[in-house]
Tab-separated table of C-alpha atoms in Angstrom:
chain	number	residue	atom	x	y	z
A	1	ASP	CA	68.805	-79.345	-154.624
A	2	ASP	CA	71.940	-78.795	-152.917
A	3	ASN	CA	71.672	-81.394	-150.533
A	4	ARG	CA	73.593	-84.612	-151.360
A	5	ALA	CA	72.123	-87.850	-152.162
A	6	LEU	CA	73.221	-91.296	-152.641
A	7	ALA	CA	72.260	-93.837	-155.262
A	8	PHE	CA	72.475	-97.851	-155.729
A	9	VAL	CA	72.908	-98.685	-159.389
A	10	HIS	CA	71.607	-102.287	-159.731
A	11	GLY	CA	71.071	-102.624	-163.244
A	12	THR	CA	67.927	-104.207	-165.408
A	13	ASP	CA	68.771	-108.063	-165.596
A	14	GLU	CA	69.999	-107.671	-169.294
A	15	GLU	CA	71.254	-110.671	-169.200
A	16	ARG	CA	68.218	-112.169	-168.304
A	17	GLN	CA	67.463	-111.640	-172.166
A	18	ASP	CA	69.677	-113.985	-174.039
A	19	PRO	CA	68.331	-117.669	-173.634
A	20	GLN	CA	72.222	-119.197	-172.738
A	21	ASN	CA	71.870	-117.664	-169.343
A	22	ASP	CA	68.419	-119.654	-168.589
A	23	LYS	CA	70.244	-122.659	-167.294
A	24	TRP	CA	71.808	-120.321	-164.311
A	25	LEU	CA	70.014	-116.948	-164.363
A	26	ARG	CA	66.405	-118.761	-163.471
A	27	ALA	CA	64.460	-115.858	-162.795
A	28	ASP	CA	64.570	-112.123	-162.370
A	29	SER	CA	66.678	-110.436	-159.578
A	30	ARG	CA	64.247	-109.143	-156.805
A	31	ILE	CA	65.452	-105.570	-155.590
A	32	ARG	CA	64.550	-104.536	-152.000
A	33	TYR	CA	65.044	-101.046	-150.475
A	34	GLY	CA	63.928	-98.746	-147.369
A	35	VAL	CA	64.353	-99.055	-143.723
A	36	ALA	CA	63.896	-101.708	-141.335
A	37	SER	CA	61.567	-101.516	-138.013
A	38	PRO	CA	62.250	-97.824	-137.867
A	39	ASN	CA	61.476	-98.269	-133.836
A	40	ASP	CA	64.300	-100.499	-133.650
A	41	ARG	CA	67.318	-99.555	-136.245
A	42	ASP	CA	67.956	-96.559	-137.961
A	43	SER	CA	69.092	-97.737	-141.210
A	44	THR	CA	68.391	-97.943	-144.609
A	45	PHE	CA	69.042	-101.420	-147.165
A	46	PHE	CA	69.710	-101.591	-150.584
A	47	VAL	CA	69.475	-105.276	-151.353
A	48	VAL	CA	69.621	-107.569	-154.429
A	49	ASN	CA	68.752	-111.076	-154.243
A	50	VAL	CA	69.842	-112.913	-157.700
A	51	ARG	CA	67.910	-115.933	-158.384
A	52	ALA	CA	71.007	-117.756	-159.900
A	53	THR	CA	71.705	-121.304	-159.791
A	54	ILE	CA	75.403	-121.639	-158.883
A	55	LYS	CA	77.275	-124.705	-158.472
A	56	PRO	CA	80.289	-125.855	-156.791
A	57	GLY	CA	83.375	-124.465	-158.393
A	58	ASP	CA	81.253	-121.890	-160.540
A	59	ALA	CA	82.038	-118.198	-160.700
A	60	TYR	CA	79.442	-115.706	-160.064
A	61	LEU	CA	80.280	-111.876	-160.967
A	62	LYS	CA	78.416	-108.958	-160.531
A	63	ARG	CA	79.081	-104.915	-161.265
A	64	GLN	CA	77.173	-102.460	-159.536
A	65	TYR	CA	77.316	-99.135	-158.665
A	66	LEU	CA	77.123	-96.600	-155.861
A	67	VAL	CA	76.824	-92.666	-156.968
A	68	ILE	CA	77.098	-89.861	-154.798
A	69	ASP	CA	75.724	-86.444	-156.167
A	70	ARG	CA	73.549	-83.443	-155.387
A	71	LEU	CA	70.093	-84.507	-155.236
A	72	ALA	CA	68.798	-82.509	-158.213
A	73	ASP	CA	71.300	-83.827	-160.684
A	74	MET	CA	70.682	-87.349	-159.232
A	75	ASP	CA	68.391	-88.906	-161.628
A	76	ALA	CA	70.068	-88.191	-164.391
A	77	ARG	CA	73.937	-89.081	-162.957
A	78	ALA	CA	72.612	-92.293	-161.905
A	79	SER	CA	71.239	-93.295	-165.330
A	80	GLU	CA	74.486	-92.500	-167.069
A	81	TRP	CA	75.406	-95.562	-165.034
A	82	VAL	CA	73.014	-98.740	-165.878
A	83	ASN	CA	74.491	-99.972	-168.916
A	84	GLU	CA	77.219	-99.940	-167.344
A	85	THR	CA	76.351	-102.883	-164.837
A	86	TYR	CA	77.523	-105.978	-165.769
A	87	GLN	CA	77.041	-109.946	-164.022
A	88	ASP	CA	78.257	-113.386	-165.569
A	89	LEU	CA	78.647	-116.779	-164.049
A	90	ILE	CA	81.785	-118.799	-165.248
A	91	HIS	CA	81.440	-122.042	-165.526
A	92	LEU	CA	84.021	-124.358	-164.131
A	93	GLY	CA	87.031	-124.985	-166.790
A	94	ASP	CA	85.655	-122.289	-169.053
A	95	HIS	CA	88.429	-119.799	-167.122
A	96	ALA	CA	90.108	-118.840	-170.533
A	97	ASN	CA	93.377	-117.317	-169.055
A	98	SER	CA	94.920	-120.203	-167.199
A	99	GLN	CA	98.942	-120.788	-166.607
A	100	SER	CA	100.317	-124.202	-165.154
A	101	VAL	CA	102.210	-123.703	-161.659
A	102	GLN	CA	105.092	-125.718	-160.405
A	103	LEU	CA	106.540	-125.843	-157.171
A	104	TYR	CA	109.665	-126.823	-156.899
A	105	SER	CA	111.710	-128.041	-153.406
A	106	ILE	CA	115.499	-129.684	-152.675
A	107	ASP	CA	113.620	-131.427	-149.532
A	108	ASN	CA	110.151	-131.268	-147.748
A	109	SER	CA	111.097	-128.509	-145.231
A	110	MET	CA	110.838	-125.337	-147.739
A	111	PHE	CA	109.194	-124.796	-151.164
A	112	GLY	CA	108.518	-122.485	-153.918
A	113	ALA	CA	106.229	-122.074	-157.267
A	114	ASN	CA	106.543	-121.178	-160.713
A	115	ILE	CA	104.072	-120.249	-163.360
A	116	ALA	CA	104.164	-121.306	-166.999
A	117	ASP	CA	107.483	-121.870	-168.619
A	118	TYR	CA	109.377	-120.835	-166.208
A	119	SER	CA	112.163	-122.637	-164.452
A	120	CYS	CA	112.964	-122.470	-160.993
A	121	GLY	CA	116.510	-121.551	-161.160
A	122	ARG	CA	117.628	-122.757	-157.610
A	123	GLU	CA	120.125	-125.724	-158.269
A	124	GLY	CA	119.161	-128.760	-156.929
A	125	ALA	CA	115.529	-128.095	-156.612
A	126	VAL	CA	112.948	-130.828	-157.759
A	127	GLN	CA	109.508	-130.260	-159.377
A	128	ARG	CA	106.960	-131.897	-156.823
A	129	CYS	CA	103.618	-131.155	-158.566
A	130	GLU	CA	101.841	-129.191	-161.101
A	131	GLY	CA	98.486	-127.845	-161.173
A	132	SER	CA	96.514	-124.587	-162.525
A	133	SER	CA	96.422	-120.985	-161.908
A	134	VAL	CA	92.579	-121.266	-162.401
A	135	PRO	CA	90.044	-123.573	-161.027
A	136	LYS	CA	89.593	-126.801	-163.336
A	137	PRO	CA	87.596	-130.223	-163.349
A	138	ASN	CA	89.238	-132.934	-160.797
A	139	LEU	CA	91.203	-130.176	-159.051
A	140	SER	CA	91.244	-128.731	-155.454
A	141	LYS	CA	92.145	-125.407	-154.058
A	142	LEU	CA	95.455	-126.239	-152.499
A	143	PHE	CA	96.858	-123.599	-149.689
A	144	SER	CA	99.834	-123.227	-147.446
A	145	ILE	CA	98.404	-121.987	-143.967
A	146	GLN	CA	100.725	-121.317	-141.202
A	147	CYS	CA	99.481	-120.929	-137.268
A	148	GLY	CA	102.164	-119.367	-135.337
A	149	THR	CA	105.451	-121.672	-135.811
A	150	SER	CA	102.773	-124.917	-137.516
A	151	LEU	CA	102.599	-125.319	-141.129
A	152	TYR	CA	100.483	-127.131	-143.281
A	153	VAL	CA	100.257	-127.517	-146.734
A	154	GLY	CA	96.763	-128.754	-148.579
A	155	SER	CA	93.181	-128.395	-148.949
A	156	ASP	CA	91.841	-128.242	-145.594
A	157	LEU	CA	91.185	-124.870	-144.897
A	158	TYR	CA	90.385	-125.777	-141.110
A	159	HIS	CA	93.251	-127.822	-140.872
A	160	PHE	CA	94.812	-125.677	-137.635
A	161	ALA	CA	90.683	-125.351	-136.380
A	162	PRO	CA	89.549	-126.519	-133.374
A	163	THR	CA	87.829	-129.543	-133.235
A	164	VAL	CA	83.800	-128.968	-133.710
A	165	THR	CA	82.497	-130.534	-130.429
A	166	SER	CA	78.200	-131.005	-130.059
A	167	ASP	CA	78.439	-128.207	-127.179
A	168	THR	CA	79.596	-125.509	-129.421
A	169	ASN	CA	78.584	-126.981	-133.225
A	170	PHE	CA	80.493	-124.175	-134.776
A	171	THR	CA	83.972	-124.202	-137.019
A	172	ARG	CA	86.387	-121.072	-135.527
A	173	SER	CA	88.730	-121.140	-138.603
A	174	TYR	CA	90.377	-118.156	-136.992
A	175	VAL	CA	91.315	-119.591	-134.075
A	176	CYS	CA	94.475	-121.645	-133.921
A	177	ASP	CA	94.419	-124.790	-131.893
A	178	GLY	CA	96.430	-124.912	-129.203
A	179	GLU	CA	97.934	-121.446	-129.694
A	180	ASP	CA	97.480	-117.992	-127.914
A	181	PRO	CA	94.284	-116.495	-128.379
A	182	SER	CA	96.106	-113.549	-130.324
A	183	THR	CA	97.542	-115.777	-132.848
A	184	ARG	CA	95.781	-115.717	-136.301
A	185	PRO	CA	96.395	-118.417	-139.364
A	186	LYS	CA	97.588	-116.924	-142.392
A	187	TRP	CA	96.338	-118.672	-146.009
A	188	LYS	CA	97.845	-118.454	-149.070
A	189	LEU	CA	96.181	-120.092	-152.302
A	190	LEU	CA	98.957	-122.036	-154.457
A	191	GLY	CA	96.568	-123.056	-156.977
A	192	TYR	CA	94.422	-125.723	-158.246
A	193	PHE	CA	96.138	-129.154	-157.734
A	194	ALA	CA	95.035	-132.852	-158.114
A	195	ALA	CA	94.226	-134.415	-154.689
A	196	GLY	CA	97.036	-135.712	-153.109
A	197	SER	CA	99.785	-134.627	-155.440
A	198	CYS	CA	101.448	-132.588	-153.178
A	199	ASP	CA	101.575	-134.444	-150.199
A	200	TYR	CA	105.253	-134.675	-150.040
A	201	LEU	CA	105.149	-130.930	-149.004
A	202	SER	CA	102.389	-131.496	-146.351
A	203	GLY	CA	104.445	-129.599	-143.585
A	204	ALA	CA	107.011	-127.537	-145.965
A	205	ASN	CA	107.150	-124.080	-145.467
A	206	TYR	CA	106.072	-121.473	-148.548
A	207	ASP	CA	109.000	-119.169	-149.462
A	208	SER	CA	108.332	-116.447	-152.029
A	209	GLU	CA	111.337	-115.847	-153.249
A	210	TYR	CA	112.517	-119.396	-153.163
A	211	CYS	CA	112.779	-119.975	-157.098
A	212	PRO	CA	114.375	-116.970	-158.764
A	213	ASN	CA	111.899	-117.234	-161.929
A	214	LEU	CA	114.424	-117.322	-164.448
A	215	ALA	CA	111.949	-117.409	-167.741
A	216	LEU	CA	112.800	-119.935	-170.719
A	217	GLY	CA	113.487	-118.170	-173.521
A	218	GLN	CA	113.053	-114.128	-172.158
A	219	SER	CA	113.390	-112.471	-168.754
A	220	GLN	CA	110.396	-110.337	-168.760
A	221	THR	CA	108.794	-110.452	-165.302
A	222	TYR	CA	105.319	-109.908	-164.169
A	223	SER	CA	105.873	-107.560	-161.449
A	224	PRO	CA	109.182	-105.324	-160.942
A	225	SER	CA	111.564	-106.203	-158.439
A	226	SER	CA	112.714	-103.051	-156.092
A	227	GLN	CA	116.054	-103.165	-157.386
A	228	THR	CA	117.430	-105.507	-160.431
A	229	TYR	CA	121.309	-105.716	-160.951
A	230	SER	CA	121.007	-106.139	-164.620
A	231	PRO	CA	118.688	-104.689	-167.142
A	232	SER	CA	115.618	-106.902	-168.393
A	233	SER	CA	115.360	-107.534	-171.718
A	234	LEU	CA	112.010	-106.083	-171.911
A	235	PRO	CA	110.813	-103.206	-169.076
A	236	SER	CA	108.043	-104.483	-166.439
A	237	GLN	CA	104.488	-104.216	-167.139
A	238	TYR	CA	103.997	-102.084	-163.832
A	239	ILE	CA	105.347	-98.923	-162.243
A	240	SER	CA	108.794	-99.749	-160.088
A	241	ASP	CA	109.577	-98.240	-156.620
A	242	LEU	CA	112.594	-96.959	-157.988
A	243	PRO	CA	114.303	-96.286	-160.866
A	244	SER	CA	116.845	-99.292	-162.178
A	245	ASN	CA	120.556	-98.135	-162.363
A	246	ILE	CA	121.005	-99.662	-165.743
A	247	PRO	CA	118.634	-98.438	-168.247
A	248	THR	CA	116.401	-101.472	-170.190
A	249	ILE	CA	116.930	-101.679	-173.444
A	250	GLU	CA	113.573	-100.746	-174.351
A	251	PRO	CA	111.552	-97.925	-172.624
A	252	SER	CA	109.159	-98.543	-170.007
A	253	SER	CA	105.276	-98.150	-171.013
A	254	VAL	CA	104.544	-95.996	-167.641
A	255	PRO	CA	107.430	-93.631	-166.638
A	256	THR	CA	108.915	-94.127	-162.943
A	257	LEU	CA	107.565	-92.299	-159.853
A	258	LEU	CA	110.854	-90.976	-159.007
A	259	GLU	CA	113.254	-89.200	-161.100
A	260	SER	CA	116.514	-90.506	-162.842
A	261	SER	CA	119.847	-89.740	-161.601
A	262	GLU	CA	120.461	-89.398	-165.370
A	263	PRO	CA	119.028	-88.461	-168.637
A	264	SER	CA	117.931	-91.092	-170.587
A	265	ILE	CA	120.706	-91.899	-173.881
A	266	GLU	CA	117.905	-91.547	-176.351
A	267	SER	CA	115.941	-88.326	-176.808
A	268	THR	CA	112.489	-88.105	-176.079
A	269	ASN	CA	109.551	-86.759	-177.970
A	270	GLU	CA	108.904	-84.441	-175.400
A	271	PRO	CA	110.954	-83.035	-173.031
A	272	SER	CA	110.487	-83.727	-169.381
A	273	SER	CA	108.515	-81.265	-166.964
A	274	LEU	CA	111.232	-81.817	-164.215
A	275	PHE	CA	114.668	-81.379	-164.773
A	276	SER	CA	117.354	-84.207	-164.514
A	277	LYS	CA	120.352	-84.085	-162.503
A	278	LYS	CA	122.717	-84.104	-165.726
A	279	PRO	CA	122.285	-82.303	-168.615
A	280	SER	CA	122.069	-84.793	-172.110
A	281	MET	CA	124.885	-85.816	-173.950
A	282	GLY	CA	123.538	-83.694	-176.895
A	283	PRO	CA	120.491	-82.176	-178.267
A	284	SER	CA	117.446	-83.788	-179.982
A	285	THR	CA	118.036	-84.492	-183.389
A	286	TYR	CA	114.629	-83.792	-184.277
A	287	PHE	CA	111.874	-81.175	-183.003
A	288	THR	CA	110.338	-81.560	-179.616
A	289	SER	CA	106.744	-81.138	-179.773
A	290	LYS	CA	107.382	-78.389	-176.537
A	291	PRO	CA	110.126	-75.880	-175.925
A	292	SER	CA	112.875	-77.047	-173.616
A	293	MET	CA	112.952	-75.093	-170.125
A	294	ILE	CA	116.828	-74.219	-170.329
A	295	PRO	CA	118.054	-74.200	-174.065
A	296	SER	CA	120.814	-76.366	-175.660
A	297	SER	CA	124.760	-75.405	-174.887
A	298	LEU	CA	125.607	-77.218	-178.633
A	299	GLY	CA	123.900	-76.542	-181.821
A	300	LYS	CA	121.830	-73.866	-182.703
A	301	THR	CA	117.673	-73.692	-182.840
A	302	PHE	CA	115.745	-73.355	-186.009
A	303	GLN	CA	113.303	-70.533	-184.355
A	304	PRO	CA	114.138	-67.429	-182.284
A	305	SER	CA	113.497	-67.777	-179.002
A	306	SER	CA	111.031	-65.511	-176.837
A	307	PHE	CA	113.462	-64.278	-175.017
A	308	PRO	CA	116.885	-63.613	-175.501
A	309	SER	CA	119.777	-66.180	-174.445
A	310	GLN	CA	122.150	-65.317	-171.166
A	311	ASN	CA	124.944	-65.714	-172.861
A	312	ILE	CA	126.191	-64.457	-176.252
A	313	SER	CA	125.898	-66.231	-179.232
A	314	GLU	CA	128.819	-67.178	-181.992
A	315	LYS	CA	126.479	-66.600	-184.428
A	316	PRO	CA	123.537	-64.160	-184.900
A	317	SER	CA	120.312	-65.526	-185.369
A	318	LYS	CA	118.319	-64.862	-188.121
A	319	THR	CA	115.151	-63.542	-187.275
A	320	PRO	CA	115.648	-60.752	-184.304
A	321	THR	CA	114.476	-62.078	-180.833
A	322	LYS	CA	111.425	-59.970	-179.150
A	323	ASN	CA	113.621	-58.618	-176.413
A	324	PRO	CA	116.696	-56.647	-177.291
A	325	SER	CA	119.839	-58.652	-175.672
A	326	GLU	CA	121.655	-56.528	-173.222
A	327	PRO	CA	125.443	-56.924	-174.565
A	328	PRO	CA	125.340	-56.325	-178.369
A	329	SER	CA	126.949	-59.248	-180.581
A	330	PHE	CA	130.480	-59.444	-182.053
A	331	ILE	CA	128.951	-59.783	-185.163
A	332	PRO	CA	126.146	-57.730	-186.748
A	333	SER	CA	123.127	-59.035	-187.404
A	334	VAL	CA	121.256	-59.846	-190.542
A	335	LEU	CA	118.663	-57.574	-189.867
A	336	PRO	CA	118.120	-54.922	-187.719
A	337	SER	CA	116.849	-54.794	-184.489
A	338	SER	CA	113.380	-54.118	-183.668
A	339	ILE	CA	114.918	-51.951	-180.526
A	340	PRO	CA	118.500	-50.730	-180.209
A	341	THR	CA	120.817	-52.198	-177.754
A	342	LEU	CA	121.708	-50.228	-174.333
A	343	MET	CA	125.596	-50.240	-174.944
A	344	THR	CA	127.495	-49.241	-177.721
A	345	SER	CA	128.849	-51.345	-180.700
A	346	ALA	CA	132.890	-52.145	-180.810
A	347	ILE	CA	132.150	-51.692	-184.666
A	348	PRO	CA	130.382	-48.747	-186.316
A	349	ASN	CA	127.733	-49.805	-188.870
A	350	THR	CA	128.752	-50.028	-192.509
A	351	GLU	CA	125.193	-48.030	-193.584
A	352	PRO	CA	124.988	-44.417	-192.300
A	353	SER	CA	122.225	-43.830	-189.767
A	354	LEU	CA	118.662	-42.328	-190.245
A	355	GLY	CA	119.676	-39.958	-187.067
A	356	PRO	CA	122.966	-39.107	-185.292
A	357	SER	CA	124.091	-41.227	-182.339
A	358	ILE	CA	123.927	-39.764	-178.704
A	359	LEU	CA	127.209	-41.696	-177.856
A	360	VAL	CA	130.956	-41.375	-179.827
A	361	SER	CA	131.850	-44.412	-181.207
A	362	ASP	CA	135.398	-45.922	-180.735
A	363	SER	CA	136.112	-45.855	-184.779
A	364	LEU	CA	135.558	-44.071	-187.340
A	365	SER	CA	133.130	-44.190	-189.666
A	366	ILE	CA	133.718	-45.795	-193.216
A	367	GLY	CA	132.144	-43.107	-194.973
A	368	PRO	CA	130.177	-39.979	-194.943
A	369	SER	CA	126.877	-39.800	-194.209
A	370	CYS	CA	124.496	-39.048	-197.104
A	371	PHE	CA	121.993	-37.719	-194.921
A	372	ALA	CA	121.872	-33.763	-193.674
A	373	PHE	CA	121.328	-33.232	-190.061
A	374	LEU	CA	119.481	-29.969	-189.097
């Protein structure tokens, strides 16, 4: 029972129950599993044959799960993930979240790209062509391909591959024709553009930092830069590698991975778990949900501490602490201590004690005791 087991959660083809999917999910999927030729290969196969009609430009997606657990628990654990499986077909042009992509350049030697309503921001740069970030009818994939020092911008993925001959009859897309055998091509998908619309840049070099990406109306970026010279109007959507030197106008949705050199200007709802290098400018104006690790040097707290402060307060707290202070307070407490102090007071009590003091005080009592000691 303690043996480990592996399960493949395929799903139940629930999408077949929807008549709208009959056009592409034409039959039930087929599952094949088991060993193959045990005399030749020691292997176990998990195969799903999805009998779907997928046309050029369509995008098919299927979510399945591999589960590892104790053999005794595997049946129950794998069953929990059956309803999480999913498959769908996105037809060409059905992508809901699409943005326009523009390519900018000054000449035909180097260019950059912008998305949506962003302007390039490079002086003298001209928009050469415009496409889409997702597949659409009558648009083709546009790639920037580099093989060694050779450059190509276009839709031919095999532009630098060796010519196919009758002797080989193979397309070797991973080979840069005429280059050292160790040289491999590098592809970048730029978007989807009308055929021939970007021919001006067919031999240009793509630079991802060519356009500063100045936004029209706001300066929010989709991913943070390693360091900015001025704060953005809105925080980044993702965590930065390093905190910025200047705080943003609004807080980040996710804190940075590293500590800030200075605390935040505004008080937080909860104290941070790590110490900052400098103290806050002032205590919080409202209660935090957790106590601070080090008490504030300003103001007073509304509730007593579980342990006394290391330094003497200007005024005693209204409620005694659970442990006695090492030195006495210069001003007597409103309520008596549950445990007397370890040192004598500079000022005697105004009320007589229930028992005589072991040590002699520096000043006389104001009046005699009303109790007789035997």
